């Protein structure tokens, strides 16, 4: 398995595609905007005109796109991957999309003889560049094993969760917990600040106990310095929580805490802060309380 | 400083008092119910009839009581600590109570010449027994330094956060973040279960990435086995979130996420599950969704 396609060369897709090239795979690429295609072509990748053309030339075709409708169109639409279906082709989607959409795409591609894996990732741009992503996979075992060497070129923790859609459900769980950490930390720090207590001291005191979490380990220093650039953008966190809540709606799972947090991310979008880091949800709580954490 | 008083010998207070005795301090004790007093007396402690009598005999008097009114009564009420005030006495409260109450008690005791430290702890019964608690301290620097050797007999991480009440504010922050972890994890696991995905696999896949937190590290296996005994009781978590939200009310800090989580803990109390572990908040989400996590 030597020829690999990658469609969607954004902040995540481009470094993931580069890691496949570094691992020795011959890459065929496609992307809406041209700049990154030219860059990767200069590094040895072969551009293709449309997703169909990519699929026709490769053994495994990856997608990494913003949202559910994008993946559905690229996989199943006109000039899409399904039109380039051939014996031996495997489809892998690294996007974060609705589990239901992943299952629909997998069903349609299976009819065309193409096994599909949903394989969303966690770890951000840094993890994508370093090849240290967490990859959560749903889909047929056999396809998963065939693609494993490629996953290992992009991630350090690769888990098959279950059948089609299960990777996306795991990503939903991940994003639910990440959002809860960010919101809980934000409310805690704003409370400390406004009640006249140094939030730096609070973090120092509580960060090794039961409050310990990834958010508290990595974000407070940046918040105190007001370095709120991403990281992981708030509008992506908002989009991912949309997916979580829609999935909850489909399966009948009330999620009152996540729904509340989602409203706070919506406030970030409404006030033009959608491109800040997801930890910058604290700016919403600060605005509600009329205080800035880390100030005097 | 050799003679130490300890008032409130519950699940936390008794092992903390024992660790002071192990460190060589002579203990004077008082407790509402008699059984534990007799046990500790058999181990060498001296029982006293009332808080005043404890205070009169010691250099440092600790309290460890259920809620704010209890500490106020024991410290400032009739036959209370304030009536046993004498030169050199320091008051230390290990309870989790309202920062405002801690500040009020400190002001009143200061008038009687007694410096006061609020010193709530985190780490549970296990940490209390092992002497590995996190202790968050508010109050005068000099008193903090004088009591430090005693804190070190009970905890492994001891931080002075700031002036009176600051220890309780840090505990508020701690409980806010702990509750967010518990609720986020619960919603995530219920979503996985009800959408047909093995929550064990989900935890395995996400637990080392950005979702990593103390709750996810320690609780899922017990949830899957339905071992929901405490640990830290839900009614204590509910009580602590009451303190958090009342403190937010006093200082003007809207906390929509914590308020939502508090409602879920209230549901645990309403349905008779108040003595389960705080991670058993998942039972509320399970009831809402009509599913049991970890089942078939």
XYZ file of C-alpha atoms in Angstrom:
592
model
C 0.000 0.000 0.000
C 2.062 2.883 -1.277
C -0.216 5.481 -2.868
C -2.215 7.643 -0.514
C -4.633 10.508 -1.165
C -5.213 13.465 1.162
C -8.094 15.904 0.627
C -8.388 18.982 2.851
C -4.990 20.511 3.591
C -5.864 22.941 6.373
C -4.144 23.569 9.712
C -4.544 19.895 10.610
C -4.616 18.214 7.176
C -1.401 19.730 5.800
C 0.935 18.568 8.593
C -0.787 15.157 8.692
C -0.256 14.777 4.928
C 3.385 15.816 5.366
C 3.886 13.105 7.994
C 2.556 10.514 5.539
C 5.082 11.742 2.945
C 7.881 11.606 5.528
C 6.918 7.990 6.233
C 7.559 7.198 2.569
C 4.056 7.252 1.108
C 3.498 8.739 -2.350
C 0.818 11.399 -1.961
C -1.978 12.573 -4.253
C -3.593 15.739 -2.918
C -6.594 17.975 -3.423
C -7.639 21.177 -1.665
C -10.054 24.034 -2.295
C -7.443 26.778 -1.982
C -4.315 26.548 -4.088
C -1.385 27.807 -1.963
C -0.845 24.733 0.197
C -1.286 22.452 -2.860
C 1.629 24.208 -4.593
C 3.749 23.913 -1.444
C 3.120 20.188 -1.029
C 3.584 19.628 -4.793
C 7.017 21.262 -4.462
C 7.711 18.715 -1.705
C 6.806 15.813 -4.008
C 3.012 15.367 -3.812
C 0.876 15.044 -6.942
C -2.087 17.439 -7.223
C -5.377 16.114 -8.554
C -8.254 18.090 -10.020
C -11.078 16.625 -7.898
C -11.738 14.022 -5.186
C -12.693 11.438 -7.853
C -9.260 11.830 -9.476
C -7.560 11.388 -6.110
C -9.541 8.252 -5.321
C -8.835 6.708 -8.735
C -5.061 6.879 -8.165
C -4.680 5.686 -4.564
C -5.163 2.779 -2.136
C -6.267 4.925 0.821
C -7.933 8.314 0.561
C -8.073 10.613 3.591
C -10.312 13.632 4.106
C -9.884 16.401 6.684
C -12.638 18.988 6.281
C -14.470 21.569 8.390
C -17.894 20.001 8.918
C -20.333 17.189 8.170
C -21.774 18.550 4.881
C -18.269 19.082 3.469
C -17.290 15.457 4.064
C -20.603 14.195 2.684
C -20.146 16.238 -0.520
C -16.496 15.260 -1.067
C -17.231 11.585 -0.363
C -20.587 11.102 -2.074
C -21.176 14.153 -4.301
C -20.474 14.732 -8.011
C -16.784 14.205 -8.862
C -16.557 12.803 -5.335
C -14.620 9.874 -3.937
C -17.461 7.434 -4.620
C -17.061 8.096 -8.361
C -13.428 7.032 -8.112
C -14.250 3.821 -6.239
C -12.161 0.797 -7.235
C -11.156 -2.554 -5.756
C -8.816 -2.108 -2.778
C -9.715 1.524 -2.046
C -10.236 2.456 1.633
C -11.779 5.774 2.741
C -10.594 7.424 5.969
C -12.097 10.640 7.340
C -9.972 12.586 9.848
C -12.578 15.358 10.192
C -14.741 15.823 13.274
C -18.296 15.343 12.033
C -21.623 13.933 13.198
C -21.514 10.208 13.987
C -24.739 9.893 11.960
C -23.099 11.428 8.886
C -20.090 9.130 9.295
C -22.430 6.132 9.429
C -24.372 7.337 6.366
C -21.184 7.849 4.341
C -19.876 4.426 5.415
C -23.122 2.752 4.290
C -23.087 4.470 0.888
C -19.397 3.752 0.254
C -19.840 0.112 1.340
C -22.410 -0.269 -1.461
C -19.697 0.887 -3.864
C -17.299 -1.680 -2.344
C -15.265 0.869 -0.383
C -14.749 0.292 3.365
C -14.825 3.520 5.373
C -13.190 4.504 8.660
C -14.145 7.550 10.720
C -10.910 8.604 12.369
C -11.175 12.003 14.084
C -8.113 13.208 15.916
C -7.263 15.112 19.076
C -4.055 16.946 19.862
C -4.304 20.114 17.777
C -1.906 21.618 15.251
C 1.042 20.866 17.538
C 0.129 17.174 17.687
C -0.516 17.111 13.933
C 2.956 18.500 13.197
C 4.711 16.282 15.743
C 2.837 13.137 14.663
C 1.590 12.660 18.228
C -2.166 12.838 17.646
C -4.741 10.724 19.442
C -6.748 8.963 16.707
C -10.190 7.504 17.504
C -11.381 5.073 14.868
C -14.732 3.579 13.910
C -15.296 1.073 11.099
C -14.411 -2.426 9.916
C -11.567 -4.159 11.747
C -9.890 -5.333 8.540
C -9.718 -1.851 7.042
C -8.472 -0.501 10.383
C -5.599 -2.973 10.395
C -4.715 -2.210 6.787
C -4.528 1.522 7.510
C -2.723 1.138 10.873
C 0.782 1.902 9.527
C -0.539 5.165 8.076
C -2.234 6.097 11.368
C 1.031 5.426 13.139
C 2.766 7.923 10.886
C 0.331 10.610 12.132
C -0.488 9.706 15.733
C 0.940 8.105 18.826
C -2.306 6.739 20.303
C -4.569 4.920 17.844
C -7.651 3.095 19.121
C -10.408 1.299 17.241
C -13.498 2.165 19.289
C -16.043 0.110 17.381
C -18.128 0.126 14.196
C -18.704 3.078 11.859
C -19.409 6.279 13.763
C -17.766 5.051 16.967
C -14.665 7.172 16.361
C -16.873 10.247 16.067
C -18.754 9.306 19.259
C -15.417 9.045 21.086
C -14.513 12.483 19.756
C -17.863 13.787 21.047
C -16.983 12.411 24.493
C -13.547 14.008 24.276
C -14.923 17.422 23.330
C -17.606 17.234 26.039
C -14.980 16.681 28.731
C -12.580 19.281 27.309
C -15.369 21.887 27.266
C -16.358 21.039 30.857
C -12.758 21.527 31.985
C -12.506 24.886 30.211
C -15.815 26.161 31.601
C -15.245 24.867 35.137
C -11.774 26.394 35.235
C -13.090 29.702 33.894
C -15.852 29.984 36.496
C -13.404 29.028 39.261
C -10.786 31.602 38.260
C -13.313 34.426 37.832
C -14.772 33.640 41.271
C -11.305 33.781 42.841
C -10.405 37.034 41.113
C -13.622 38.854 41.969
C -13.617 37.705 45.585
C -10.212 39.345 45.954
C -7.975 36.278 45.899
C -4.919 35.844 43.636
C -5.932 33.248 41.007
C -2.257 32.348 40.491
C -2.032 31.177 44.102
C -5.287 29.284 43.746
C -4.024 27.410 40.693
C -0.764 26.655 42.458
C -2.626 25.208 45.450
C -5.208 23.065 43.636
C -3.474 21.913 40.458
C -2.015 18.678 41.882
C -5.173 17.413 43.627
C -8.616 16.298 42.496
C -8.979 19.420 40.316
C -5.983 18.359 38.216
C -6.799 18.339 34.516
C -5.270 19.106 31.149
C -6.883 22.552 31.033
C -5.551 23.522 34.469
C -2.110 22.128 33.582
C -1.771 24.047 30.328
C -3.960 27.168 30.216
C -3.819 29.377 33.354
C -0.391 30.909 32.669
C -1.517 31.899 29.179
C -4.771 33.321 30.577
C -2.878 35.383 33.181
C -0.658 36.747 30.386
C -3.749 37.287 28.179
C -2.257 35.081 25.467
C -5.577 33.854 24.154
C -4.524 32.933 20.629
C -5.248 29.320 19.636
C -4.434 26.450 20.280
C -7.890 25.192 19.392
C -10.230 27.876 18.119
C -13.444 28.660 19.973
C -15.501 28.395 16.782
C -14.263 24.832 16.310
C -15.133 24.038 19.933
C -18.589 25.533 19.284
C -18.990 23.488 16.111
C -17.909 20.314 17.912
C -20.382 20.957 20.743
C -23.083 21.390 18.091
C -22.206 17.888 16.919
C -22.294 16.584 20.500
C -25.709 18.086 21.211
C -27.173 16.991 17.861
C -25.922 13.480 18.584
C -27.501 13.676 22.028
C -30.708 14.757 20.327
C -30.662 11.831 17.896
C -29.989 9.228 20.603
C -32.159 10.798 23.305
C -29.467 11.990 25.718
C -30.261 15.192 27.640
C -26.972 17.039 28.252
C -27.818 20.048 30.417
C -24.231 20.898 31.373
C -22.873 20.697 27.839
C -25.841 22.722 26.572
C -25.044 25.494 29.059
C -21.373 25.499 28.064
C -22.395 25.613 24.407
C -24.333 28.824 25.095
C -21.167 30.390 26.513
C -19.222 29.453 23.365
C -22.071 30.917 21.362
C -21.474 34.171 23.258
C -17.836 34.082 22.123
C -18.997 33.868 18.508
C -21.626 36.559 19.033
C -19.024 38.976 20.397
C -16.438 38.405 17.675
C -14.072 36.254 19.737
C -14.505 33.090 17.688
C -10.829 32.966 16.676
C -9.491 32.971 20.225
C -8.462 29.757 21.986
C -11.204 27.570 23.484
C -9.831 28.416 26.952
C -10.804 32.036 26.207
C -14.351 31.052 27.199
C -13.146 32.771 30.371
C -13.640 36.108 28.551
C -17.393 35.423 28.543
C -17.457 34.775 32.290
C -15.254 37.833 32.845
C -17.708 39.962 30.867
C -20.631 38.561 32.882
C -18.832 39.342 36.155
C -17.207 42.613 35.079
C -13.700 41.556 36.009
C -10.469 40.481 34.286
C -8.605 37.485 35.675
C -4.922 38.069 36.384
C -5.256 41.857 36.587
C -4.744 43.881 39.731
C 4.022 24.479 70.506
C 3.091 21.112 71.906
C -0.536 21.119 72.948
C -3.086 20.970 70.171
C -6.876 20.851 70.202
C -9.054 19.119 67.610
C -12.832 19.617 67.522
C -14.926 17.627 65.040
C -13.691 14.042 64.744
C -15.608 12.858 61.686
C -14.402 10.948 58.630
C -11.818 13.659 57.951
C -11.170 15.072 61.437
C -10.390 11.787 63.192
C -7.546 10.667 60.899
C -6.172 14.231 60.774
C -6.128 14.347 64.589
C -4.432 10.959 64.660
C -1.689 12.237 62.332
C -1.050 15.125 64.751
C -0.699 12.621 67.590
C 1.657 10.488 65.487
C 3.791 13.604 64.920
C 4.185 13.913 68.686
C 1.602 16.540 69.594
C -0.397 16.168 72.790
C -4.067 16.300 71.791
C -7.146 17.713 73.534
C -10.312 16.666 71.733
C -14.017 17.373 71.597
C -16.757 15.869 69.473
C -20.566 15.757 69.462
C -20.799 11.970 69.372
C -18.916 9.959 71.944
C -17.575 6.832 70.201
C -14.599 8.353 68.434
C -13.706 10.412 71.521
C -13.353 7.219 73.540
C -11.228 5.650 70.787
C -8.844 8.594 70.586
C -8.726 8.882 74.382
C -7.601 5.250 74.468
C -4.832 6.278 72.060
C -3.685 9.050 74.408
C -5.813 12.118 73.658
C -7.499 14.117 76.422
C -11.259 14.669 76.075
C -12.680 18.078 76.966
C -16.263 18.950 77.826
C -16.710 21.872 75.421
C -14.793 23.934 72.828
C -13.965 26.543 75.475
C -12.254 23.889 77.596
C -10.263 22.716 74.575
C -9.145 26.249 73.745
C -8.085 26.996 77.301
C -5.627 24.084 77.320
C -3.919 24.370 73.929
C -1.718 26.518 71.673
C -3.538 25.698 68.441
C -7.175 24.640 68.175
C -8.468 22.985 65.007
C -12.090 22.558 63.917
C -13.411 20.208 61.252
C -17.196 20.505 61.031
C -19.961 19.951 58.480
C -20.995 23.494 57.524
C -20.658 27.239 58.108
C -23.151 27.602 61.034
C -21.435 24.749 62.912
C -18.038 26.445 62.761
C -19.522 29.825 63.693
C -21.228 28.315 66.745
C -18.189 26.337 67.934
C -15.868 29.323 67.406
C -18.011 32.218 68.587
C -20.993 30.738 70.458
C -21.542 30.072 74.178
C -18.886 27.771 75.645
C -17.120 28.342 72.305
C -13.465 28.802 71.448
C -13.654 32.569 71.839
C -14.497 32.068 75.537
C -11.275 30.106 75.957
C -9.157 32.770 74.244
C -5.733 33.335 75.755
C -2.382 34.779 74.709
C -0.671 32.557 72.138
C -3.781 30.706 70.966
C -4.225 30.222 67.195
C -7.505 29.038 65.610
C -7.417 26.838 62.504
C -10.553 25.677 60.679
C -10.181 22.646 58.406
C -13.872 22.655 57.462
C -15.148 23.718 54.054
C -17.355 26.731 54.760
C -18.331 30.050 53.189
C -15.409 32.447 52.705
C -17.628 35.163 54.204
C -18.153 33.124 57.375
C -14.422 32.439 57.611
C -13.755 36.182 57.340
C -16.398 36.980 59.957
C -14.994 34.437 62.417
C -11.450 35.730 61.823
C -12.545 39.319 62.535
C -14.329 38.360 65.765
C -11.479 36.178 67.028
C -8.925 38.884 66.151
C -10.786 41.208 68.511
C -10.228 38.599 71.226
C -6.532 38.476 70.293
C -6.724 35.119 68.517
C -5.344 34.892 64.949
C -7.452 32.627 62.707
C -6.562 30.539 59.655
C -9.100 29.062 57.274
C -7.478 25.851 56.057
C -9.867 23.636 54.088
C -8.428 20.456 52.670
C -8.760 18.324 49.553
C -7.858 14.684 49.132
C -10.667 12.855 50.889
C -10.593 10.265 53.643
C -7.734 8.454 51.924
C -5.598 11.600 51.912
C -6.582 12.368 55.511
C -5.417 8.932 56.663
C -2.225 8.976 54.604
C -1.369 12.533 55.603
C -1.248 13.565 51.948
C -3.959 16.222 51.917
C -3.828 19.431 49.919
C -4.308 22.274 52.435
C -5.362 25.729 51.221
C -4.799 28.422 53.797
C -6.065 31.952 54.311
C -5.056 34.254 57.154
C -2.092 36.047 58.732
C 1.360 35.018 57.486
C 2.817 34.781 60.997
C 0.128 32.405 62.258
C 0.497 30.359 59.055
C 4.217 29.922 59.681
C 3.667 28.998 63.321
C 1.157 26.268 62.342
C 3.170 24.994 59.351
C 4.723 21.993 61.179
C 1.217 20.850 62.162
C -0.069 21.258 58.591
C 2.884 19.197 57.390
C 1.823 16.377 59.703
C -1.548 16.278 57.909
C -0.868 17.242 54.280
C 1.754 17.081 51.579
C 0.856 20.281 49.726
C 0.287 23.330 51.934
C -0.209 26.748 50.336
C -1.022 30.107 51.883
C -3.352 31.646 49.308
C -3.827 35.046 50.947
C -5.735 36.778 53.743
C -8.642 35.349 55.740
C -11.163 33.574 53.529
C -8.664 32.984 50.711
C -8.264 29.328 51.657
C -12.032 28.872 51.369
C -12.071 30.674 48.012
C -9.383 28.284 46.758
C -11.522 25.377 47.979
C -14.475 26.876 46.071
C -12.338 26.918 42.928
C -11.276 23.337 43.566
C -14.856 22.105 44.035
C -16.042 24.009 40.955
C -13.473 22.275 38.769
C -14.014 18.850 40.370
C -17.775 19.138 39.776
C -17.234 20.180 36.154
C -15.035 17.134 35.579
C -17.613 14.805 37.132
C -20.514 16.270 35.137
C -18.632 16.467 31.848
C -17.437 12.890 32.192
C -20.947 11.709 33.082
C -22.569 13.349 30.054
C -19.809 12.023 27.789
C -20.120 8.429 29.014
C -23.936 8.408 28.841
C -23.763 9.760 25.282
C -21.330 7.013 24.276
C -23.405 4.275 25.895
C -26.717 5.347 24.409
C -25.305 5.863 20.929
C -24.193 2.220 20.979
C -20.485 2.658 21.613
C -18.495 0.880 24.352
C -17.680 3.565 26.959
C -14.655 1.528 28.108
C -13.092 1.886 24.651
C -13.919 5.583 24.624
C -12.189 6.144 27.970
C -9.202 4.137 26.797
C -8.896 6.270 23.654
C -9.330 9.747 25.165
C -7.824 9.479 28.641
C -4.274 10.491 27.694
C -5.166 13.540 25.563
C -6.796 16.908 26.226
C -9.662 15.212 28.099
C -7.230 13.877 30.734
C -8.359 14.761 34.244
C -8.433 13.348 37.758
C -12.056 12.206 37.372
C -11.336 10.335 34.123
C -8.181 8.817 35.633
C -9.879 7.495 38.763
C -13.637 7.003 38.314
C -14.668 5.179 35.089
C -13.620 1.674 36.184
C -15.637 2.060 39.388
C -18.616 3.393 37.404
C -18.476 0.427 34.992
C -18.442 -1.943 37.995
C -21.216 0.125 39.663
C -19.040 0.710 42.717
C -20.559 4.071 43.544
C -19.728 4.177 47.256
C -17.720 7.212 48.392
C -14.951 8.544 48.088
C -16.495 11.958 48.480
C -20.213 11.962 49.187
C -22.624 13.660 46.792
C -24.299 15.568 49.615
C -20.936 17.080 50.540
C -20.354 18.017 46.900
C -23.841 19.579 46.869
C -23.109 21.471 50.094
C -19.792 22.715 48.698
C -21.446 23.895 45.479
C -23.970 25.768 47.632
C -21.010 27.576 49.168
C -19.554 28.265 45.729
C -22.800 29.705 44.371
C -23.498 31.759 47.516
C -19.983 33.166 47.256
C -20.624 33.958 43.600
C -23.804 35.698 44.688
C -22.011 37.818 47.307
C -19.237 38.894 44.916
C -21.387 39.232 41.801
C -20.111 36.288 39.776
C -22.667 34.549 37.537
C -21.746 30.847 37.313
C -24.172 29.273 34.840
C -22.270 26.007 34.405
C -21.781 25.386 38.122
C -25.433 26.290 38.750
C -26.526 23.654 36.235
C -24.268 21.026 37.788
C -25.607 21.964 41.237
C -29.131 21.161 40.002
C -27.962 17.682 39.018
C -26.477 17.108 42.485
C -29.763 18.355 43.914
C -31.446 15.583 41.901
C -29.158 13.053 43.598
C -30.333 14.299 46.991
C -33.958 14.360 45.856
C -33.792 10.736 44.764
C -32.088 9.423 47.890
C -28.624 8.998 46.399
C -26.897 11.588 48.575
C -24.555 9.046 50.159
C -23.125 7.818 46.861
C -19.806 9.107 45.527
C -19.790 12.500 43.779
C -18.951 10.671 40.518
C -22.368 8.996 40.847
C -23.835 12.182 39.364
C -23.785 9.916 36.309
C -26.848 8.148 37.798
C -28.844 11.362 37.259
C -27.793 11.588 33.616
C -28.493 7.867 33.206
C -32.000 8.364 34.618
C -32.581 11.299 32.254
C -31.441 9.235 29.278
C -32.942 5.899 30.339
C -29.694 3.973 30.063
C -27.041 2.472 32.347
C -23.396 3.035 31.485
C -21.296 -0.114 31.319
C -24.266 -2.429 30.820
C -24.888 -4.422 27.669
